C-alpha cells in the first residue's frame, strides 16, 4: 500500500503498510471520515512523522488518542492549533516545564516547535470521531504504533521515551532500557497530575541524558 508519509518513515514501515490489518484499518478510517467529522484533518494524520524524520528523533512522547473537539487535533499528541485554548493536560505540562526548567509558559499550545527539534509526539491511536474519545481504538492503530516504537527502540540508540500514565507505560513496556532512557510518571490530566506528574522533572532529565550522549537538548 502506498501511504503518504515522510520517506525515512515509509522505508521502515512499508512492511506494516503491506499487512492485512493496515489495509483493514485504512478502509475503516476512510469510511469514518466519509460518514462524519473526524480528527485530525486527513492531511495531518501522519503529521508526527512528517515533522520528525526517523533519524532526527531524540525524544518519543506517547499519548493515547487525538483531541476530539473542533479545531484542536493536529496530529501531534497533546498539541493544539494556534489560538486554541490549552486543554487541561497541556496546561499542566507547561506548568511542569516552567517549574522544572524555568521556561515561561508559551502563548501557543502548538508543539510543532518540539517536533521540529526531534520530539516524536506519537498518539497510540492516530484518528478519532468528533466528540467521541477513544472511538477509533481497537481498529489497528495500536498495532501500527507498536511497530513504530519497536523500530525506534531497535534501530536507534540513546532515545528518551516519556511515558505518562498507565496506558503509555503498558505500551512502552517492551522498550530496551539498556539502550534508551525511559521516564515514567502519572499522567498530566487534572485527575492524576498531583499524584506524581508535578515534580517529575522529565524535561530536565531528558535534556541531561541527551547532552550526556552528545545530542543537542530540546528547547522546551
Tab-separated table of N, CA and C in Angstrom, residues 11-77:
chain	number	residue	atom	x	y	z
A	11	UNK	N	10.137	4.014	4.406
A	11	UNK	CA	11.078	2.917	4.176
A	11	UNK	C	11.047	1.906	5.312
A	12	UNK	N	10.915	2.382	6.534
A	12	UNK	CA	10.977	1.497	7.696
A	12	UNK	C	9.629	0.875	8.051
A	13	UNK	N	8.552	1.467	7.564
A	13	UNK	CA	7.219	0.996	7.934
A	13	UNK	C	6.463	0.349	6.781
A	14	UNK	N	7.091	0.248	5.620
A	14	UNK	CA	6.395	-0.295	4.459
A	14	UNK	C	5.865	-1.707	4.717
A	15	UNK	N	6.621	-2.495	5.478
A	15	UNK	CA	6.144	-3.857	5.769
A	15	UNK	C	4.832	-3.825	6.548
A	16	UNK	N	4.643	-2.802	7.400
A	16	UNK	CA	3.368	-2.653	8.116
A	16	UNK	C	2.261	-2.256	7.151
A	17	UNK	N	2.568	-1.331	6.254
A	17	UNK	CA	1.561	-0.854	5.304
A	17	UNK	C	1.057	-1.978	4.397
A	18	UNK	N	1.881	-2.989	4.202
A	18	UNK	CA	1.513	-4.093	3.312
A	18	UNK	C	0.760	-5.218	4.026
A	19	UNK	N	0.571	-5.104	5.338
A	19	UNK	CA	-0.097	-6.170	6.092
A	19	UNK	C	-1.614	-6.018	6.023
A	20	UNK	N	-2.340	-7.137	6.115
A	20	UNK	CA	-3.809	-7.079	6.030
A	20	UNK	C	-4.449	-6.162	7.074
A	21	UNK	N	-3.916	-6.125	8.298
A	21	UNK	CA	-4.540	-5.305	9.331
A	21	UNK	C	-4.523	-3.832	8.933
A	22	UNK	N	-3.437	-3.399	8.251
A	22	UNK	CA	-3.335	-1.986	7.896
A	22	UNK	C	-4.298	-1.647	6.755
A	23	UNK	N	-4.503	-2.586	5.868
A	23	UNK	CA	-5.485	-2.372	4.800
A	23	UNK	C	-6.884	-2.246	5.396
A	24	UNK	N	-7.196	-3.100	6.367
A	24	UNK	CA	-8.493	-3.019	7.032
A	24	UNK	C	-8.636	-1.713	7.809
A	25	UNK	N	-7.555	-1.282	8.453
A	25	UNK	CA	-7.545	-0.020	9.182
A	25	UNK	C	-7.802	1.145	8.228
A	26	UNK	N	-7.127	1.128	7.095
A	26	UNK	CA	-7.298	2.193	6.112
A	26	UNK	C	-8.749	2.266	5.629
A	27	UNK	N	-9.358	1.116	5.384
A	27	UNK	CA	-10.758	1.091	4.951
A	27	UNK	C	-11.669	1.662	6.043
A	28	UNK	N	-11.401	1.290	7.284
A	28	UNK	CA	-12.194	1.786	8.403
A	28	UNK	C	-12.083	3.308	8.526
A	29	UNK	N	-10.848	3.812	8.490
A	29	UNK	CA	-10.632	5.256	8.659
A	29	UNK	C	-11.269	6.027	7.503
A	30	UNK	N	-11.101	5.536	6.294
A	30	UNK	CA	-11.695	6.211	5.137
A	30	UNK	C	-13.214	6.298	5.279
A	31	UNK	N	-13.829	5.211	5.714
A	31	UNK	CA	-15.282	5.192	5.881
A	31	UNK	C	-15.724	6.136	6.996
A	32	UNK	N	-14.973	6.163	8.076
A	32	UNK	CA	-15.303	7.057	9.190
A	32	UNK	C	-15.252	8.524	8.769
A	33	UNK	N	-14.237	8.893	8.005
A	33	UNK	CA	-14.106	10.281	7.562
A	33	UNK	C	-15.202	10.638	6.560
A	34	UNK	N	-15.675	9.679	5.802
A	34	UNK	CA	-16.778	9.925	4.864
A	34	UNK	C	-18.114	10.022	5.597
A	35	UNK	N	-18.236	9.288	6.674
A	35	UNK	CA	-19.512	9.165	7.390
A	35	UNK	C	-19.789	10.378	8.277
A	36	UNK	N	-18.741	10.964	8.840
A	36	UNK	CA	-18.928	12.091	9.751
A	36	UNK	C	-17.609	12.776	10.025
A	37	UNK	N	-17.645	13.759	10.895
A	37	UNK	CA	-16.440	14.537	11.164
A	37	UNK	C	-15.489	13.764	12.078
A	38	UNK	N	-14.233	13.684	11.651
A	38	UNK	CA	-13.193	13.005	12.424
A	38	UNK	C	-11.974	13.917	12.516
A	39	UNK	N	-11.112	13.630	13.457
A	39	UNK	CA	-9.910	14.434	13.659
A	39	UNK	C	-8.685	13.542	13.768
A	40	UNK	N	-7.500	14.054	13.411
A	40	UNK	CA	-7.255	15.375	12.828
A	40	UNK	C	-7.681	15.408	11.368
A	41	UNK	N	-7.573	16.548	10.686
A	41	UNK	CA	-7.809	16.561	9.239
A	41	UNK	C	-6.949	15.501	8.559
A	42	UNK	N	-7.482	14.895	7.502
A	42	UNK	CA	-6.800	13.767	6.864
A	42	UNK	C	-5.344	14.020	6.540
A	43	UNK	N	-5.033	15.232	6.091
A	43	UNK	CA	-3.653	15.525	5.686
A	43	UNK	C	-2.696	15.584	6.876
A	44	UNK	N	-3.245	15.594	8.105
A	44	UNK	CA	-2.406	15.698	9.310
A	44	UNK	C	-2.340	14.399	10.109
A	45	UNK	N	-2.927	13.328	9.589
A	45	UNK	CA	-2.920	12.069	10.342
A	45	UNK	C	-1.496	11.626	10.657
A	46	UNK	N	-0.575	11.796	9.703
A	46	UNK	CA	0.817	11.387	9.908
A	46	UNK	C	1.732	12.585	10.175
A	47	UNK	N	1.169	13.646	10.736
A	47	UNK	CA	1.932	14.867	10.990
A	47	UNK	C	3.147	14.631	11.886
A	48	UNK	N	2.987	13.769	12.903
A	48	UNK	CA	4.099	13.495	13.822
A	48	UNK	C	5.300	12.917	13.083
A	49	UNK	N	5.035	12.137	12.047
A	49	UNK	CA	6.097	11.514	11.248
A	49	UNK	C	6.678	12.518	10.254
A	50	UNK	N	5.820	13.292	9.641
A	50	UNK	CA	6.273	14.212	8.602
A	50	UNK	C	7.125	15.350	9.155
A	51	UNK	N	6.853	15.736	10.412
A	51	UNK	CA	7.624	16.821	11.024
A	51	UNK	C	8.912	16.332	11.685
A	52	UNK	N	9.037	15.025	11.885
A	52	UNK	CA	10.163	14.486	12.663
A	52	UNK	C	10.682	13.214	11.989
A	53	UNK	N	11.528	13.347	10.966
A	53	UNK	CA	12.070	12.174	10.274
A	53	UNK	C	12.769	11.212	11.231
A	54	UNK	N	12.836	9.959	10.820
A	54	UNK	CA	13.319	8.877	11.683
A	54	UNK	C	14.669	9.186	12.322
A	55	UNK	N	15.633	9.623	11.547
A	55	UNK	CA	16.985	9.832	12.067
A	55	UNK	C	17.119	11.082	12.921
A	56	UNK	N	16.071	11.903	12.951
A	56	UNK	CA	16.117	13.132	13.748
A	56	UNK	C	15.423	12.990	15.094
A	57	UNK	N	14.799	11.832	15.335
A	57	UNK	CA	14.092	11.627	16.605
A	57	UNK	C	15.088	11.606	17.761
A	58	UNK	N	14.781	12.367	18.800
A	58	UNK	CA	15.570	12.374	20.036
A	58	UNK	C	14.738	11.899	21.229
A	59	UNK	N	13.483	12.330	21.249
A	59	UNK	CA	12.569	12.053	22.354
A	59	UNK	C	11.271	11.523	21.761
A	60	UNK	N	10.681	10.516	22.414
A	60	UNK	CA	9.383	9.984	21.993
A	60	UNK	C	8.408	10.166	23.150
A	61	UNK	N	7.372	10.964	22.905
A	61	UNK	CA	6.337	11.203	23.912
A	61	UNK	C	5.069	10.513	23.432
A	62	UNK	N	4.546	9.594	24.242
A	62	UNK	CA	3.427	8.753	23.816
A	62	UNK	C	2.121	9.221	24.461
A	63	UNK	N	1.163	9.568	23.597
A	63	UNK	CA	-0.184	9.915	24.031
A	63	UNK	C	-1.146	8.785	23.706
A	64	UNK	N	-2.426	9.016	23.956
A	64	UNK	CA	-3.416	7.943	23.756
A	64	UNK	C	-4.179	8.097	22.447
A	65	UNK	N	-5.016	9.140	22.334
A	65	UNK	CA	-5.646	9.378	21.038
A	65	UNK	C	-5.864	10.881	20.868
A	66	UNK	N	-6.216	11.334	19.667
A	66	UNK	CA	-6.293	12.776	19.408
A	66	UNK	C	-7.405	13.456	20.195
A	67	UNK	N	-7.249	14.764	20.368
A	67	UNK	CA	-8.357	15.564	20.888
A	67	UNK	C	-9.554	15.404	19.943
A	68	UNK	N	-10.764	15.427	20.501
A	68	UNK	CA	-11.941	15.099	19.702
A	68	UNK	C	-12.924	16.252	19.565
A	69	UNK	N	-12.486	17.462	19.921
A	69	UNK	CA	-13.346	18.627	19.741
A	69	UNK	C	-12.826	19.490	18.588
A	70	UNK	N	-13.686	20.301	17.970
A	70	UNK	CA	-13.308	21.049	16.768
A	70	UNK	C	-12.065	21.917	16.946
A	71	UNK	N	-11.208	21.884	15.946
A	71	UNK	CA	-10.062	22.779	15.876
A	71	UNK	C	-8.870	22.406	16.726
A	72	UNK	N	-8.973	21.346	17.520
A	72	UNK	CA	-7.887	21.026	18.442
A	72	UNK	C	-6.816	20.140	17.809
A	73	UNK	N	-7.199	18.961	17.351
A	73	UNK	CA	-6.215	17.945	16.952
A	73	UNK	C	-5.456	18.362	15.696
A	74	UNK	N	-4.147	18.119	15.725
A	74	UNK	CA	-3.287	18.470	14.599
A	74	UNK	C	-2.238	17.395	14.329
A	75	UNK	N	-2.504	16.177	14.798
A	75	UNK	CA	-1.614	15.064	14.505
A	75	UNK	C	-0.414	14.935	15.407
A	76	UNK	N	-0.333	15.735	16.455
A	76	UNK	CA	0.751	15.671	17.439
A	76	UNK	C	0.120	15.510	18.813
A	77	UNK	N	0.535	14.521	19.579
A	77	UNK	CA	-0.091	14.315	20.884
A	77	UNK	C	0.107	15.530	21.786
